[in-house]
Tab-separated table of C-alpha atoms in Angstrom:
chain	number	residue	atom	x	y	z
A	1433	GLU	CA	276.207	91.157	167.940
A	1434	VAL	CA	279.484	91.192	166.028
A	1435	GLN	CA	279.624	88.526	163.341
A	1436	LEU	CA	282.413	87.661	160.915
A	1437	VAL	CA	281.599	84.997	158.347
A	1438	GLU	CA	284.323	83.726	156.023
A	1439	SER	CA	283.778	81.998	152.705
A	1440	GLY	CA	285.689	81.006	149.606
A	1441	GLY	CA	287.865	78.209	150.905
A	1442	GLY	CA	288.246	74.846	149.250
A	1443	LEU	CA	290.653	72.620	147.367
A	1444	VAL	CA	293.150	74.476	145.179
A	1445	GLN	CA	295.981	73.115	143.055
A	1446	PRO	CA	299.546	74.193	143.758
A	1447	GLY	CA	300.265	77.392	141.878
A	1448	GLY	CA	296.585	78.245	141.796
A	1449	SER	CA	294.613	81.137	143.198
A	1450	VAL	CA	291.726	81.656	145.564
A	1451	ARG	CA	289.841	84.653	146.914
A	1452	LEU	CA	288.565	84.545	150.456
A	1453	SER	CA	285.738	86.777	151.638
A	1454	CYS	CA	284.578	87.849	155.060
A	1455	ALA	CA	281.119	89.319	155.628
A	1456	ALA	CA	280.989	91.552	158.689
A	1457	SER	CA	277.941	92.640	160.651
A	1458	GLY	CA	276.975	93.998	164.034
A	1459	PHE	CA	279.460	96.864	164.069
A	1460	THR	CA	280.614	99.837	161.981
A	1461	PHE	CA	282.907	97.929	159.639
A	1462	SER	CA	284.388	101.005	157.982
A	1463	SER	CA	285.741	102.255	161.328
A	1464	ASN	CA	287.749	99.137	162.104
A	1465	SER	CA	291.026	97.784	160.874
A	1466	MET	CA	290.872	94.104	159.950
A	1467	ASN	CA	293.194	91.130	159.687
A	1468	TRP	CA	293.552	87.608	158.392
A	1469	VAL	CA	295.083	84.960	160.635
A	1470	ARG	CA	295.674	81.363	159.588
A	1471	GLN	CA	296.221	78.048	161.285
A	1472	ALA	CA	297.713	75.048	159.519
A	1473	PRO	CA	296.266	71.658	160.542
A	1474	GLY	CA	297.495	70.779	164.022
A	1475	LYS	CA	299.679	73.887	164.189
A	1476	GLY	CA	299.634	77.261	165.912
A	1477	LEU	CA	298.281	80.640	164.875
A	1478	GLU	CA	300.032	82.704	162.209
A	1479	TRP	CA	299.121	86.289	161.436
A	1480	VAL	CA	298.833	86.804	157.665
A	1481	SER	CA	297.775	90.344	156.857
A	1482	TYR	CA	296.384	93.659	158.157
A	1483	ILE	CA	294.410	96.439	156.519
A	1484	SER	CA	293.611	99.726	158.194
A	1485	SER	CA	290.271	101.452	158.200
A	1486	GLY	CA	290.078	103.409	154.966
A	1487	SER	CA	292.605	101.005	153.368
A	1488	SER	CA	295.414	103.520	153.842
A	1489	ALA	CA	297.820	100.934	155.257
A	1490	THR	CA	298.429	97.242	154.698
A	1491	HIS	CA	300.919	94.820	156.206
A	1492	TYR	CA	301.818	91.266	155.250
A	1493	ALA	CA	303.696	88.417	156.860
A	1494	ASP	CA	306.989	87.684	155.138
A	1495	SER	CA	305.744	84.154	154.356
A	1496	VAL	CA	303.028	85.484	152.035
A	1497	LYS	CA	304.412	88.831	150.861
A	1498	GLY	CA	304.147	89.235	147.112
A	1499	ARG	CA	301.612	86.438	146.749
A	1500	ILE	CA	298.697	87.755	148.797
A	1501	THR	CA	296.632	90.946	148.638
A	1502	ILE	CA	294.250	92.123	151.343
A	1503	SER	CA	291.424	94.477	150.463
A	1504	ARG	CA	288.087	95.682	151.739
A	1505	ASP	CA	284.796	97.046	150.454
A	1506	ASP	CA	283.239	99.198	153.155
A	1507	ALA	CA	280.041	99.623	151.161
A	1508	LYS	CA	279.567	95.854	151.313
A	1509	ASN	CA	280.951	95.424	154.844
A	1510	SER	CA	283.366	92.903	153.405
A	1511	LEU	CA	287.017	91.936	153.745
A	1512	TYR	CA	288.919	89.971	151.116
A	1513	LEU	CA	292.128	88.013	150.731
A	1514	GLN	CA	293.384	87.293	147.224
A	1515	MET	CA	295.871	84.443	147.331
A	1516	ASN	CA	298.038	83.587	144.309
A	1517	SER	CA	300.847	81.126	143.579
A	1518	LEU	CA	299.549	78.899	146.327
A	1519	ARG	CA	301.840	76.337	147.929
A	1520	ALA	CA	301.179	73.259	150.045
A	1521	GLU	CA	302.329	75.211	153.094
A	1522	ASP	CA	299.456	77.668	152.593
A	1523	THR	CA	297.041	74.906	153.584
A	1524	ALA	CA	295.252	76.232	156.658
A	1525	VAL	CA	292.072	77.527	158.199
A	1526	TYR	CA	291.914	81.245	157.475
A	1527	TYR	CA	290.255	83.454	160.086
A	1528	CYS	CA	288.867	86.935	159.567
A	1529	VAL	CA	289.685	88.953	162.690
A	1530	ARG	CA	288.758	92.416	163.873
A	1531	TRP	CA	291.532	94.721	165.103
A	1532	TRP	CA	290.527	96.734	168.140
A	1533	GLY	CA	292.439	99.606	169.656
A	1534	VAL	CA	295.605	101.451	168.720
A	1535	LEU	CA	299.232	100.342	169.034
A	1536	PRO	CA	300.844	99.671	171.404
A	1537	ALA	CA	297.545	98.446	172.901
A	1538	ALA	CA	295.755	96.857	169.962
A	1539	THR	CA	294.271	93.376	170.059
A	1540	PHE	CA	292.166	90.907	168.070
A	1541	ASP	CA	288.770	91.081	169.727
A	1542	TYR	CA	286.451	89.172	167.381
A	1543	TRP	CA	287.199	86.130	165.205
A	1544	GLY	CA	285.200	84.454	162.472
A	1545	GLN	CA	284.703	80.695	162.390
A	1546	GLY	CA	287.297	80.265	159.646
A	1547	THR	CA	287.403	78.842	156.137
A	1548	LEU	CA	289.678	75.970	155.138
A	1549	VAL	CA	292.003	76.296	152.171
A	1550	THR	CA	293.654	73.062	151.036
A	1551	VAL	CA	296.446	73.277	148.488
A	1552	SER	CA	296.946	69.904	146.884
A	1553	SER	CA	297.028	68.208	143.511
B	1228	GLN	CA	308.776	80.186	163.412
B	1229	SER	CA	307.170	82.056	166.315
B	1230	VAL	CA	309.138	84.828	168.002
B	1231	LEU	CA	307.203	84.387	171.246
B	1232	THR	CA	308.034	81.262	173.229
B	1233	GLN	CA	305.526	79.363	175.379
B	1234	PRO	CA	305.741	75.975	177.090
B	1235	PRO	CA	304.110	73.267	174.944
B	1236	SER	CA	301.876	72.053	177.741
B	1237	VAL	CA	300.856	72.548	181.346
B	1238	SER	CA	298.535	70.487	183.505
B	1239	ALA	CA	296.934	70.455	186.914
B	1240	ALA	CA	294.053	68.912	188.794
B	1241	PRO	CA	290.601	70.512	188.922
B	1242	GLY	CA	290.528	73.479	191.272
B	1243	GLN	CA	294.252	74.043	191.056
B	1244	LYS	CA	296.187	76.868	189.410
B	1245	VAL	CA	298.339	76.943	186.288
B	1246	THR	CA	300.524	79.639	184.816
B	1247	ILE	CA	301.655	79.971	181.211
B	1248	SER	CA	304.707	82.016	180.313
B	1249	CYS	CA	305.301	83.941	177.083
B	1250	SER	CA	308.852	85.075	176.394
B	1251	GLY	CA	309.664	87.700	173.799
B	1252	SER	CA	311.978	90.652	173.248
B	1253	SER	CA	312.153	94.427	173.368
B	1254	SER	CA	310.734	94.676	169.848
B	1255	ASN	CA	307.499	92.992	170.852
B	1256	ILE	CA	306.482	92.352	174.481
B	1257	GLY	CA	308.932	94.898	175.781
B	1258	ASN	CA	307.190	97.769	173.996
B	1259	ASN	CA	303.663	96.595	173.210
B	1260	TYR	CA	300.752	95.291	175.209
B	1261	VAL	CA	300.146	91.545	175.282
B	1262	SER	CA	296.916	89.704	174.555
B	1263	TRP	CA	296.003	86.126	175.333
B	1264	TYR	CA	293.679	83.958	173.261
B	1265	GLN	CA	291.911	80.736	174.186
B	1266	GLN	CA	291.130	78.129	171.554
B	1267	LEU	CA	288.779	75.391	172.674
B	1268	PRO	CA	288.952	72.155	170.656
B	1269	GLY	CA	287.480	72.547	167.183
B	1270	THR	CA	286.627	76.225	167.590
B	1271	ALA	CA	288.023	79.603	166.619
B	1272	PRO	CA	290.273	81.446	169.055
B	1273	LYS	CA	288.682	83.844	171.504
B	1274	LEU	CA	290.129	86.920	173.194
B	1275	LEU	CA	290.837	86.173	176.842
B	1276	ILE	CA	293.120	88.990	178.042
B	1277	TYR	CA	294.096	92.283	176.415
B	1278	GLU	CA	296.437	95.140	177.360
B	1279	ASN	CA	298.444	92.696	179.495
B	1280	ASN	CA	295.861	92.238	182.232
B	1281	LYS	CA	292.367	93.326	181.193
B	1282	ARG	CA	289.508	90.915	180.709
B	1283	PRO	CA	286.772	91.385	178.092
B	1284	SER	CA	283.203	91.299	179.290
B	1285	GLY	CA	282.171	87.757	180.138
B	1286	ILE	CA	285.637	86.432	180.945
B	1287	PRO	CA	285.728	85.214	184.562
B	1288	ASP	CA	288.279	86.623	186.976
B	1289	ARG	CA	289.819	83.145	187.257
B	1290	PHE	CA	291.858	84.278	184.268
B	1291	SER	CA	294.553	86.896	184.850
B	1292	GLY	CA	297.474	88.341	182.948
B	1293	SER	CA	300.659	90.192	183.749
B	1294	ARG	CA	303.745	91.516	181.979
B	1295	SER	CA	307.246	92.123	183.242
B	1296	GLY	CA	309.968	93.338	180.908
B	1297	THR	CA	309.986	91.118	177.832
B	1298	SER	CA	307.836	88.353	179.285
B	1299	ALA	CA	304.151	87.878	180.016
B	1300	THR	CA	302.219	85.389	182.086
B	1301	LEU	CA	298.688	84.021	181.972
B	1302	GLY	CA	297.261	82.578	185.165
B	1303	ILE	CA	294.241	80.337	185.524
B	1304	THR	CA	292.912	79.610	189.002
B	1305	GLY	CA	290.161	77.218	190.037
B	1306	LEU	CA	290.898	75.052	187.003
B	1307	GLN	CA	287.851	73.439	185.390
B	1308	THR	CA	287.545	70.668	182.826
B	1309	GLY	CA	286.037	73.227	180.460
B	1310	ASP	CA	289.324	75.144	180.530
B	1311	GLU	CA	291.076	72.448	178.514
B	1312	ALA	CA	292.218	74.336	175.446
B	1313	ASP	CA	295.169	75.802	173.599
B	1314	PHE	CA	296.298	79.229	174.762
B	1315	TYR	CA	298.278	81.729	172.703
B	1316	CYS	CA	299.935	85.008	173.611
B	1317	GLY	CA	300.176	87.702	170.963
B	1318	THR	CA	301.426	91.203	170.376
B	1319	TRP	CA	302.766	93.530	167.689
B	1320	ASP	CA	306.444	93.333	166.771
B	1321	ASN	CA	307.890	96.738	165.884
B	1322	SER	CA	310.920	95.319	164.071
B	1323	LEU	CA	308.921	92.916	161.912
B	1324	SER	CA	305.922	95.259	161.460
B	1325	ALA	CA	303.896	92.150	162.089
B	1326	TYR	CA	301.609	90.701	164.712
B	1327	VAL	CA	303.283	87.744	166.365
B	1328	PHE	CA	301.780	84.855	168.267
B	1329	GLY	CA	303.321	82.576	170.817
B	1330	THR	CA	304.003	78.938	170.072
B	1331	GLY	CA	300.891	77.922	171.985
B	1332	THR	CA	300.315	76.005	175.222
B	1333	LYS	CA	297.942	73.118	175.708
B	1334	VAL	CA	296.256	73.102	179.106
B	1335	THR	CA	295.192	69.710	180.408
B	1336	VAL	CA	293.012	69.194	183.448
B	1337	LEU	CA	294.066	65.965	185.119
């Protein structure tokens, strides 16, 4: 069974940093590209970042570019999101999501339960 | 703001049918396959439809998807109270080099 378990969320001051982690199991993690998707309270879904299998390619949403770094450790079956210079508008539930398939036919097939990041003083 | 536009809400009585539209452009829906995600209250989203019209294992055939040009549609037949949820379309945008989601549609069973 595919499982994605996020951790690392919490209350962070504006301008602060946080590192989110996602522990993956039930599939060959190293063979899959991965993503982070976030959802602000009461709002819709917003894609944040993508990392390919082997870490050869990364993509970021314009709203977080320059402030966020996605990475992975295939030996630990783990995905990470380093978030710096946090703003109130970064407050959201952050989901770890598996990328399945190849463009133009790729999709998000498995989602974690999410971890809440609250940016507030 | 989202580049894919959905109606904020749709509703129907139990057993009836609803359709949800997702309008995009040639840089996204027009050249990439569309997925649909269901988010039940208080839970993480779940894949409902991929590659425009395919259902993952376990998704009932009451749910269907289609794409025409730069728009996509999700259909739900035999509506049940358990279908009350938020639904999002999504696809890759070649111009933005980003995955884009629709604005989301809340389905209410009357």
